[in-house]
């Protein structure tokens, strides 16, 4: 089992954060782009025992707040709140099913970005442009949900995750 | 994870936001300070991303050389890597020469900067530049490329700065149509297209006209190119026209920019 608060995982989150700042904005499909750090939080919720998405989200949120341009603290709150819900929700789902993971990723992205959008409206309410932002939010959530099919197996290989099966999963 | 611990996490995540809501001015300073700390990583990532985009640009070229590689693999492989380096250097040389020509075209003071990072929020179109107050960058300086205007400086740190691009939903630039002299406002909407809003229906604005900064506000000097009008439609209220503008600058390929302190077109 991976502890999120271990040096390799913290370094990995930092590495993904640098990718999000420098490379992923250049690889876009329409307005959709990959957000590796968010994908990693979803991965931690589904792949690692012990509900580790929340500490991962807190760490990712703090990093994103410090190098983003949203109001400081908004990413941390949005990510942590969504991750608590995702941690709870992932325990109740078939965690090996790719469509379930994709759907959970979609809702995680949509809820986190919606919270960021709501909180960012405090900083510049006069220029909200909500419909355009919601359209981008939807595209980003959809694209990243589709990417879980590629990203999760890669991460699984990288971390050499042999996810412990639950007793009921042994009798499938 | 027990339920109490979850609440601790949530409470901890709310603290920064509550603090910032009480002291809103601290946000840009903190973010610029942390960006200055991240600068070496961003520069490294930017160099990597530059090579990455070059790889896609020359993918077709690589494919052709791959066929030749079958005949003389060792030799072609060596030449290929040399060619890649050479072409990258030539491309960079051309870009910098173009920038230098542009810089020498006006007598004002300007600072050249390299784009080292992009904003994290998907609908924000902002870039992180590798120059800050130490190199003479000031807030609200117009940011241009040889083709035309791309945005303005939003926040300045000691060794990095953040620029808001024209395509950002919060960006507004007063502009005019070059031929009809109709005034309006260029606004971004998060996508790559620009909107030319609040145009007078009687101004005689036509598709294909160039759009320039109008110089009405103090932020942007008059006469910097922005783009061309691609289409015109009536507002919902029917009182104004809105133009769709194609920018002269390519926002997705920004690598080097010029931040200008004073602009005097020839």
CSV table of C-alpha atoms in Angstrom, one decimal:
chain,number,residue,atom,x,y,z
A,1,UNK,CA,0.0,0.0,0.0
A,2,UNK,CA,1.3,3.4,-0.9
A,3,UNK,CA,1.3,6.1,1.7
A,4,UNK,CA,0.6,9.4,0.0
A,5,UNK,CA,2.8,11.3,2.5
A,6,UNK,CA,5.9,9.4,1.4
A,7,UNK,CA,8.8,11.1,-0.4
A,8,UNK,CA,8.4,9.3,-3.8
A,9,UNK,CA,4.7,10.0,-4.0
A,10,UNK,CA,5.1,13.7,-3.0
A,11,UNK,CA,7.9,14.0,-5.7
A,12,UNK,CA,5.6,12.3,-8.2
A,13,UNK,CA,2.8,14.8,-7.5
A,14,UNK,CA,5.3,17.6,-7.8
A,15,UNK,CA,6.5,16.2,-11.2
A,16,UNK,CA,2.9,15.9,-12.4
A,17,UNK,CA,2.3,19.5,-11.3
A,18,UNK,CA,5.3,20.8,-13.3
A,19,UNK,CA,3.9,18.8,-16.3
A,20,UNK,CA,0.5,20.6,-15.8
A,21,UNK,CA,2.2,23.9,-15.8
A,22,UNK,CA,4.5,23.5,-18.8
A,23,UNK,CA,3.4,20.7,-21.2
A,24,UNK,CA,-0.2,19.8,-20.9
A,25,UNK,CA,-1.5,23.4,-21.8
A,26,UNK,CA,0.2,22.9,-25.2
A,27,UNK,CA,-1.6,19.6,-25.9
A,28,UNK,CA,-5.2,20.6,-26.2
A,29,UNK,CA,-8.2,19.2,-28.0
A,30,UNK,CA,-10.5,22.2,-28.5
A,31,UNK,CA,-10.5,23.7,-25.0
A,32,UNK,CA,-10.0,20.4,-23.3
A,33,UNK,CA,-6.7,19.6,-21.7
A,34,UNK,CA,-5.2,17.0,-19.4
A,35,UNK,CA,-4.9,17.8,-15.7
A,36,UNK,CA,-2.5,15.1,-14.4
A,37,UNK,CA,-2.7,16.0,-10.8
A,38,UNK,CA,-6.5,15.6,-10.7
A,39,UNK,CA,-6.2,12.2,-12.5
A,40,UNK,CA,-3.7,11.1,-9.9
A,41,UNK,CA,-6.1,11.9,-7.1
A,42,UNK,CA,-8.8,9.8,-8.8
A,43,UNK,CA,-6.2,7.0,-9.2
A,44,UNK,CA,-5.3,7.2,-5.5
A,45,UNK,CA,-9.0,6.9,-4.6
A,46,UNK,CA,-9.5,3.8,-6.7
A,47,UNK,CA,-6.2,2.0,-6.5
A,48,UNK,CA,-4.9,2.6,-3.0
A,49,UNK,CA,-6.4,1.3,0.1
A,50,UNK,CA,-7.0,3.5,3.1
A,51,UNK,CA,-8.8,6.4,1.4
A,52,UNK,CA,-5.7,8.2,0.4
A,53,UNK,CA,-7.3,10.6,-2.2
A,54,UNK,CA,-8.0,13.2,0.5
A,55,UNK,CA,-4.3,13.8,1.6
A,56,UNK,CA,-3.2,13.6,-2.1
A,57,UNK,CA,-5.9,16.2,-3.0
A,58,UNK,CA,-4.9,18.5,-0.1
A,59,UNK,CA,-1.2,18.4,-1.3
A,60,UNK,CA,-2.1,18.9,-4.9
A,61,UNK,CA,-4.5,21.8,-4.0
A,62,UNK,CA,-1.8,23.6,-2.0
A,63,UNK,CA,0.6,23.2,-4.9
A,64,UNK,CA,-1.9,24.4,-7.5
A,65,UNK,CA,-2.9,27.4,-5.4
A,66,UNK,CA,0.6,28.5,-5.0
A,67,UNK,CA,1.4,28.5,-8.7
A,68,UNK,CA,-2.1,29.3,-10.2
A,69,UNK,CA,-4.0,32.5,-10.6
A,70,UNK,CA,-7.2,31.6,-8.8
A,71,UNK,CA,-7.9,33.1,-5.4
A,72,UNK,CA,-5.5,31.4,-2.9
A,73,UNK,CA,-7.1,28.5,-1.1
A,74,UNK,CA,-9.9,27.8,-3.7
A,75,UNK,CA,-8.1,24.8,-5.4
A,76,UNK,CA,-7.2,23.3,-2.0
A,77,UNK,CA,-10.8,23.5,-0.7
A,78,UNK,CA,-12.4,22.4,-4.0
A,79,UNK,CA,-10.0,19.4,-4.4
A,80,UNK,CA,-10.2,18.3,-0.8
A,81,UNK,CA,-14.0,18.5,-0.6
A,82,UNK,CA,-14.4,16.6,-3.9
A,83,UNK,CA,-11.7,14.0,-2.8
A,84,UNK,CA,-13.5,13.3,0.5
A,85,UNK,CA,-16.6,12.5,-1.4
A,86,UNK,CA,-14.7,10.5,-4.0
A,87,UNK,CA,-12.9,8.5,-1.2
A,88,UNK,CA,-16.3,7.6,0.3
A,89,UNK,CA,-17.9,6.9,-3.0
A,90,UNK,CA,-15.1,4.7,-4.4
A,91,UNK,CA,-15.6,2.3,-1.5
A,92,UNK,CA,-19.1,1.7,-2.7
A,93,UNK,CA,-18.3,1.0,-6.4
A,94,UNK,CA,-16.9,-1.7,-8.5
A,95,UNK,CA,-13.4,-0.3,-8.4
A,96,UNK,CA,-12.0,-2.6,-11.2
A,97,UNK,CA,-14.5,-1.5,-13.8
A,98,UNK,CA,-13.0,1.0,-16.3
A,99,UNK,CA,-16.4,2.6,-17.1
A,100,UNK,CA,-17.1,3.2,-13.4
A,101,UNK,CA,-13.6,4.7,-13.0
A,102,UNK,CA,-14.2,7.0,-16.0
A,103,UNK,CA,-17.6,8.1,-14.7
A,104,UNK,CA,-16.2,8.8,-11.2
A,105,UNK,CA,-13.3,10.8,-12.8
A,106,UNK,CA,-15.8,12.8,-14.8
A,107,UNK,CA,-17.9,13.7,-11.7
A,108,UNK,CA,-14.7,14.4,-9.7
A,109,UNK,CA,-13.4,16.8,-12.4
A,110,UNK,CA,-16.7,18.4,-12.9
A,111,UNK,CA,-17.4,18.9,-9.2
A,112,UNK,CA,-13.8,20.2,-8.5
A,113,UNK,CA,-13.8,22.6,-11.4
A,114,UNK,CA,-17.3,23.8,-10.6
A,115,UNK,CA,-16.2,24.6,-7.0
A,116,UNK,CA,-13.2,26.5,-8.4
A,117,UNK,CA,-15.4,28.3,-10.8
A,118,UNK,CA,-17.8,29.3,-7.9
A,119,UNK,CA,-15.0,30.4,-5.7
A,120,UNK,CA,-13.2,32.3,-8.5
A,121,UNK,CA,-16.4,34.3,-9.0
A,122,UNK,CA,-15.6,36.0,-5.7
A,123,UNK,CA,-12.3,37.4,-7.1
A,124,UNK,CA,-13.7,38.7,-10.4
A,125,UNK,CA,-17.6,38.6,-10.3
A,126,UNK,CA,-17.9,41.3,-13.0
A,127,UNK,CA,-16.2,39.1,-15.6
A,128,UNK,CA,-17.7,35.7,-14.8
A,129,UNK,CA,-18.4,34.5,-18.4
A,130,UNK,CA,-20.1,31.5,-16.8
A,131,UNK,CA,-21.5,29.7,-19.9
A,132,UNK,CA,-18.1,29.7,-21.7
A,133,UNK,CA,-16.4,28.4,-18.6
A,134,UNK,CA,-19.0,25.7,-18.0
A,135,UNK,CA,-18.5,24.5,-21.6
A,136,UNK,CA,-14.7,24.3,-21.0
A,137,UNK,CA,-15.3,22.6,-17.7
A,138,UNK,CA,-17.5,20.0,-19.4
A,139,UNK,CA,-14.9,19.3,-22.2
A,140,UNK,CA,-12.0,19.0,-19.7
A,141,UNK,CA,-14.0,16.6,-17.5
A,142,UNK,CA,-15.0,14.5,-20.5
A,143,UNK,CA,-11.5,14.3,-22.0
A,144,UNK,CA,-9.9,13.4,-18.7
A,145,UNK,CA,-12.5,10.8,-18.0
A,146,UNK,CA,-11.7,9.2,-21.3
A,147,UNK,CA,-7.9,9.3,-20.5
A,148,UNK,CA,-8.4,7.2,-17.3
A,149,UNK,CA,-8.3,4.2,-19.6
A,150,UNK,CA,-4.7,5.0,-20.6
A,151,UNK,CA,-3.4,6.8,-17.6
A,152,UNK,CA,-4.4,4.4,-14.9
A,153,UNK,CA,-2.7,1.3,-16.3
A,154,UNK,CA,0.4,3.4,-16.9
A,155,UNK,CA,0.4,4.6,-13.3
A,156,UNK,CA,-0.3,1.0,-12.1
A,157,UNK,CA,2.8,-0.1,-13.9
A,158,UNK,CA,4.8,2.8,-12.6
A,159,UNK,CA,3.8,2.1,-8.9
A,160,UNK,CA,3.8,-1.7,-9.4
A,161,UNK,CA,0.4,-1.8,-7.8
A,162,UNK,CA,-0.9,-5.2,-7.0
A,163,UNK,CA,-4.1,-4.0,-5.5
A,164,UNK,CA,-5.3,-6.2,-2.7
A,165,UNK,CA,-8.5,-7.8,-3.6
A,166,UNK,CA,-11.4,-7.7,-1.2
A,167,UNK,CA,-12.9,-10.9,-0.1
A,168,UNK,CA,-16.1,-10.5,-2.2
A,169,UNK,CA,-14.0,-9.7,-5.3
A,170,UNK,CA,-12.3,-13.1,-5.1
A,171,UNK,CA,-15.6,-14.8,-6.0
A,172,UNK,CA,-16.3,-12.9,-9.2
B,1,UNK,CA,-9.5,6.9,7.3
B,2,UNK,CA,-11.8,7.7,10.2
B,3,UNK,CA,-14.5,10.3,9.9
B,4,UNK,CA,-12.8,12.7,12.3
B,5,UNK,CA,-9.6,12.8,10.3
B,6,UNK,CA,-11.6,13.7,7.2
B,7,UNK,CA,-13.1,16.7,9.0
B,8,UNK,CA,-9.6,17.7,10.0
B,9,UNK,CA,-8.5,17.7,6.3
B,10,UNK,CA,-11.6,19.7,5.3
B,11,UNK,CA,-11.1,22.2,8.1
B,12,UNK,CA,-7.4,22.5,7.1
B,13,UNK,CA,-8.3,23.1,3.5
B,14,UNK,CA,-10.7,25.9,4.3
B,15,UNK,CA,-8.2,27.8,6.5
B,16,UNK,CA,-6.1,29.3,3.6
B,17,UNK,CA,-9.3,30.5,1.9
B,18,UNK,CA,-10.7,32.1,5.0
B,19,UNK,CA,-7.4,33.9,5.6
B,20,UNK,CA,-7.2,35.1,2.0
B,21,UNK,CA,-10.8,36.3,2.0
B,22,UNK,CA,-9.8,38.5,5.0
B,23,UNK,CA,-6.6,39.7,3.3
B,24,UNK,CA,-7.3,39.5,-0.5
B,25,UNK,CA,-4.2,41.5,-1.5
B,26,UNK,CA,-1.9,38.8,-0.4
B,27,UNK,CA,-2.9,36.3,-3.1
B,28,UNK,CA,-0.8,37.7,-6.1
B,29,UNK,CA,2.3,38.3,-3.9
B,30,UNK,CA,2.2,34.8,-2.5
B,31,UNK,CA,1.7,33.2,-5.9
B,32,UNK,CA,4.4,35.3,-7.6
B,33,UNK,CA,6.8,34.4,-4.8
B,34,UNK,CA,6.1,30.7,-5.2
B,35,UNK,CA,6.4,31.0,-8.9
B,36,UNK,CA,9.8,32.5,-8.5
B,37,UNK,CA,10.8,29.5,-6.5
B,38,UNK,CA,9.4,27.2,-9.1
B,39,UNK,CA,11.3,29.0,-11.9
B,40,UNK,CA,14.1,26.5,-12.4
B,41,UNK,CA,11.6,23.6,-12.7
B,42,UNK,CA,9.4,25.6,-15.1
B,43,UNK,CA,12.4,26.5,-17.2
B,44,UNK,CA,13.4,22.9,-17.4
B,45,UNK,CA,9.8,21.9,-18.2
B,46,UNK,CA,9.6,24.6,-20.8
B,47,UNK,CA,12.7,23.4,-22.6
B,48,UNK,CA,11.3,19.9,-22.6
B,49,UNK,CA,7.9,21.1,-23.9
B,50,UNK,CA,9.7,23.1,-26.6
B,51,UNK,CA,11.5,19.9,-27.8
B,52,UNK,CA,8.1,18.1,-27.5
B,53,UNK,CA,6.3,20.5,-29.8
B,54,UNK,CA,9.3,20.5,-32.2
B,55,UNK,CA,8.9,16.7,-32.3
B,56,UNK,CA,5.3,17.0,-33.5
B,57,UNK,CA,6.2,19.7,-36.0
B,58,UNK,CA,8.8,17.5,-37.6
B,59,UNK,CA,7.0,14.2,-37.2
B,60,UNK,CA,6.4,14.0,-41.0
B,61,UNK,CA,10.0,14.7,-41.7
B,62,UNK,CA,11.1,12.0,-39.3
B,63,UNK,CA,8.8,9.5,-41.0
B,64,UNK,CA,10.5,10.1,-44.4
B,65,UNK,CA,13.9,9.8,-42.9
B,66,UNK,CA,12.8,6.6,-41.2
B,67,UNK,CA,12.5,4.9,-44.6
B,68,UNK,CA,16.0,5.9,-45.5
B,69,UNK,CA,17.1,4.8,-42.1
B,70,UNK,CA,16.4,1.2,-43.2
B,71,UNK,CA,19.2,1.4,-45.7
B,72,UNK,CA,21.8,3.2,-43.6
B,73,UNK,CA,20.5,3.1,-40.1
B,74,UNK,CA,23.6,4.1,-38.2
B,75,UNK,CA,24.5,7.0,-40.5
B,76,UNK,CA,21.0,8.4,-40.8
B,77,UNK,CA,20.4,8.2,-37.1
B,78,UNK,CA,23.5,10.3,-36.4
B,79,UNK,CA,22.5,12.8,-39.1
B,80,UNK,CA,19.0,12.9,-37.9
B,81,UNK,CA,19.9,14.0,-34.4
B,82,UNK,CA,22.3,16.6,-35.8
B,83,UNK,CA,19.6,17.8,-38.1
B,84,UNK,CA,17.1,18.1,-35.3
B,85,UNK,CA,19.5,20.2,-33.2
B,86,UNK,CA,20.4,22.3,-36.3
B,87,UNK,CA,16.8,23.0,-37.2
B,88,UNK,CA,15.8,23.8,-33.7
B,89,UNK,CA,18.7,26.3,-33.6
B,90,UNK,CA,17.8,27.8,-37.0
B,91,UNK,CA,14.1,28.1,-35.9
B,92,UNK,CA,15.1,29.8,-32.7
B,93,UNK,CA,17.4,32.0,-34.6
B,94,UNK,CA,14.7,33.0,-37.0
B,95,UNK,CA,12.3,33.7,-34.2
B,96,UNK,CA,14.8,35.8,-32.3
B,97,UNK,CA,15.8,37.7,-35.4
B,98,UNK,CA,12.2,38.5,-36.1
B,99,UNK,CA,11.8,39.7,-32.6
B,100,UNK,CA,15.0,41.8,-32.8
B,101,UNK,CA,13.8,43.4,-36.1
B,102,UNK,CA,10.5,44.1,-34.4
B,103,UNK,CA,12.2,45.6,-31.4
B,104,UNK,CA,14.4,47.8,-33.5
B,105,UNK,CA,11.3,49.1,-35.4
B,106,UNK,CA,10.2,51.2,-32.5
B,107,UNK,CA,12.2,53.5,-30.4
B,108,UNK,CA,10.6,52.7,-27.1
B,109,UNK,CA,12.0,50.6,-24.3
B,110,UNK,CA,11.1,46.9,-24.2
B,111,UNK,CA,12.0,43.7,-22.5
B,112,UNK,CA,12.1,40.3,-24.3
B,113,UNK,CA,10.9,37.4,-22.2
B,114,UNK,CA,10.4,33.6,-22.7
B,115,UNK,CA,7.2,31.8,-21.9
B,116,UNK,CA,8.0,29.2,-19.2
B,117,UNK,CA,4.6,28.1,-18.0
B,118,UNK,CA,0.9,28.2,-18.5
B,119,UNK,CA,-2.0,28.8,-16.1
B,120,UNK,CA,-3.4,25.7,-14.4
B,121,UNK,CA,-7.1,26.5,-14.6
B,122,UNK,CA,-8.5,25.3,-18.0
B,123,UNK,CA,-10.5,28.4,-18.8
B,124,UNK,CA,-7.7,30.9,-17.9
B,125,UNK,CA,-5.4,31.9,-20.7
B,126,UNK,CA,-2.4,33.2,-18.9
B,127,UNK,CA,1.3,32.6,-19.2
B,128,UNK,CA,4.3,32.7,-16.9
B,129,UNK,CA,7.2,34.7,-18.2
B,130,UNK,CA,10.9,34.2,-17.2
B,131,UNK,CA,11.4,37.9,-16.5
B,132,UNK,CA,10.3,40.0,-13.5
B,133,UNK,CA,10.7,43.3,-11.8
B,134,UNK,CA,14.5,42.8,-11.7
B,135,UNK,CA,14.6,42.8,-15.5
B,136,UNK,CA,12.3,45.9,-15.8
B,137,UNK,CA,8.9,44.2,-16.2
B,138,UNK,CA,6.1,46.3,-14.8
B,139,UNK,CA,2.4,45.6,-14.2
B,140,UNK,CA,0.1,46.4,-17.2
B,141,UNK,CA,3.0,46.5,-19.8
B,142,UNK,CA,1.5,45.4,-23.2
B,143,UNK,CA,2.9,42.0,-24.3
B,144,UNK,CA,3.5,41.6,-28.0
B,145,UNK,CA,5.0,39.3,-30.6
B,146,UNK,CA,6.1,40.4,-34.1
B,147,UNK,CA,2.6,39.7,-35.5
B,148,UNK,CA,0.8,41.9,-32.9
B,149,UNK,CA,-0.6,42.2,-29.5
B,150,UNK,CA,-1.0,39.1,-27.3
B,151,UNK,CA,-1.9,40.5,-23.9
B,152,UNK,CA,-0.6,42.5,-20.9
B,153,UNK,CA,1.4,41.9,-17.7
B,154,UNK,CA,-1.0,41.0,-14.8
B,155,UNK,CA,1.3,40.3,-11.9
B,156,UNK,CA,5.0,40.9,-11.4
B,157,UNK,CA,7.4,38.9,-9.2
B,158,UNK,CA,11.1,39.5,-8.8
B,159,UNK,CA,12.2,37.0,-11.4
B,160,UNK,CA,9.0,35.9,-13.1
B,161,UNK,CA,5.8,37.6,-14.1
B,162,UNK,CA,2.3,36.5,-15.3
B,163,UNK,CA,0.7,37.8,-18.5
B,164,UNK,CA,-3.0,37.7,-19.3
B,165,UNK,CA,-3.6,36.8,-22.9
B,166,UNK,CA,-6.3,38.4,-25.1
B,167,UNK,CA,-8.2,35.1,-25.2
B,168,UNK,CA,-8.6,35.0,-21.3
B,169,UNK,CA,-12.3,35.5,-20.3
B,170,UNK,CA,-11.2,38.4,-18.1
B,171,UNK,CA,-9.3,40.2,-20.8
B,172,UNK,CA,-10.6,43.5,-22.3
B,173,UNK,CA,-8.9,45.7,-24.8
B,174,UNK,CA,-10.3,48.8,-26.4
B,175,UNK,CA,-9.9,48.5,-30.2
B,176,UNK,CA,-11.0,50.0,-33.5
B,177,UNK,CA,-11.5,48.7,-37.0
B,178,UNK,CA,-8.7,49.9,-39.3
B,179,UNK,CA,-10.7,51.2,-42.3
B,180,UNK,CA,-14.1,52.1,-40.9
B,181,UNK,CA,-12.6,53.4,-37.6
B,182,UNK,CA,-15.5,51.8,-35.7
B,183,UNK,CA,-14.7,51.5,-32.0
B,184,UNK,CA,-15.4,48.5,-29.8
B,185,UNK,CA,-14.0,46.1,-27.2
B,186,UNK,CA,-11.9,43.0,-27.8
B,187,UNK,CA,-12.8,40.3,-25.3
B,188,UNK,CA,-11.7,36.8,-24.8
B,189,UNK,CA,-14.0,33.9,-24.0
B,190,UNK,CA,-11.5,31.1,-23.0
B,191,UNK,CA,-11.4,29.6,-26.5
B,192,UNK,CA,-8.9,30.7,-29.3
B,193,UNK,CA,-11.3,33.2,-30.9
B,194,UNK,CA,-11.7,36.8,-29.9
B,195,UNK,CA,-15.0,38.8,-29.7
B,196,UNK,CA,-15.1,42.4,-31.0
B,197,UNK,CA,-18.1,43.7,-28.9
B,198,UNK,CA,-20.2,46.8,-28.8
B,199,UNK,CA,-19.8,47.8,-32.4
B,200,UNK,CA,-22.0,50.5,-33.8
B,201,UNK,CA,-24.5,49.1,-36.3
B,202,UNK,CA,-24.0,52.3,-38.4
B,203,UNK,CA,-20.2,52.3,-38.4
B,204,UNK,CA,-19.9,50.4,-41.7
B,205,UNK,CA,-17.6,47.8,-40.3
B,206,UNK,CA,-16.9,45.0,-42.8
B,207,UNK,CA,-15.6,41.4,-42.7
B,208,UNK,CA,-11.9,41.3,-43.5
B,209,UNK,CA,-11.0,44.6,-41.8
B,210,UNK,CA,-8.0,44.7,-39.5
B,211,UNK,CA,-8.4,45.4,-35.9
B,212,UNK,CA,-6.0,47.7,-34.0
B,213,UNK,CA,-5.7,48.9,-30.4
B,214,UNK,CA,-7.6,52.2,-30.2
B,215,UNK,CA,-5.5,53.8,-27.4
B,216,UNK,CA,-8.6,54.9,-25.6
B,217,UNK,CA,-7.4,53.6,-22.3
B,218,UNK,CA,-3.9,54.2,-21.0
B,219,UNK,CA,-3.1,50.4,-20.9
B,220,UNK,CA,-2.5,49.9,-24.6
B,221,UNK,CA,-0.9,52.4,-27.0
B,222,UNK,CA,-2.7,53.1,-30.2
B,223,UNK,CA,-2.1,51.2,-33.4
B,224,UNK,CA,-0.9,47.7,-32.3
B,225,UNK,CA,-2.3,45.0,-34.6
B,226,UNK,CA,-4.8,42.6,-32.9
B,227,UNK,CA,-6.4,40.6,-35.7
B,228,UNK,CA,-8.9,40.5,-38.6
B,229,UNK,CA,-12.7,40.4,-38.5
B,230,UNK,CA,-13.9,37.0,-39.7
B,231,UNK,CA,-17.6,37.4,-39.1
B,232,UNK,CA,-20.2,39.9,-37.9
B,233,UNK,CA,-23.5,39.3,-36.0
B,234,UNK,CA,-26.1,41.3,-34.2
B,235,UNK,CA,-26.1,41.3,-30.4
B,236,UNK,CA,-29.0,39.7,-28.5
B,237,UNK,CA,-30.4,43.2,-27.7
B,238,UNK,CA,-30.0,44.2,-31.4
B,239,UNK,CA,-28.3,47.5,-30.5
B,240,UNK,CA,-24.8,46.6,-31.4
B,241,UNK,CA,-22.8,44.3,-33.6
B,242,UNK,CA,-20.4,41.7,-32.4
B,243,UNK,CA,-17.4,40.6,-34.6
B,244,UNK,CA,-15.6,37.4,-34.5
B,245,UNK,CA,-11.9,38.2,-34.7
B,246,UNK,CA,-9.1,35.9,-35.7
B,247,UNK,CA,-5.9,37.0,-33.9
B,248,UNK,CA,-2.8,37.7,-35.9
B,249,UNK,CA,-0.8,36.0,-33.1
B,250,UNK,CA,-0.8,32.3,-32.5
B,251,UNK,CA,-1.5,31.9,-28.8
B,252,UNK,CA,-0.8,28.2,-28.7
B,253,UNK,CA,2.7,28.6,-30.1
B,254,UNK,CA,3.9,31.4,-27.8
B,255,UNK,CA,7.6,31.0,-27.0
B,256,UNK,CA,9.2,34.4,-26.9
B,257,UNK,CA,7.4,37.7,-26.3
B,258,UNK,CA,8.2,41.4,-26.0
B,259,UNK,CA,7.0,43.5,-23.1
B,260,UNK,CA,6.9,47.1,-24.1
B,261,UNK,CA,7.2,50.1,-21.9
B,262,UNK,CA,6.6,52.7,-24.7
B,263,UNK,CA,5.4,52.0,-28.2
B,264,UNK,CA,5.9,54.3,-31.2
B,265,UNK,CA,4.9,52.6,-34.5
B,266,UNK,CA,6.7,53.8,-37.6
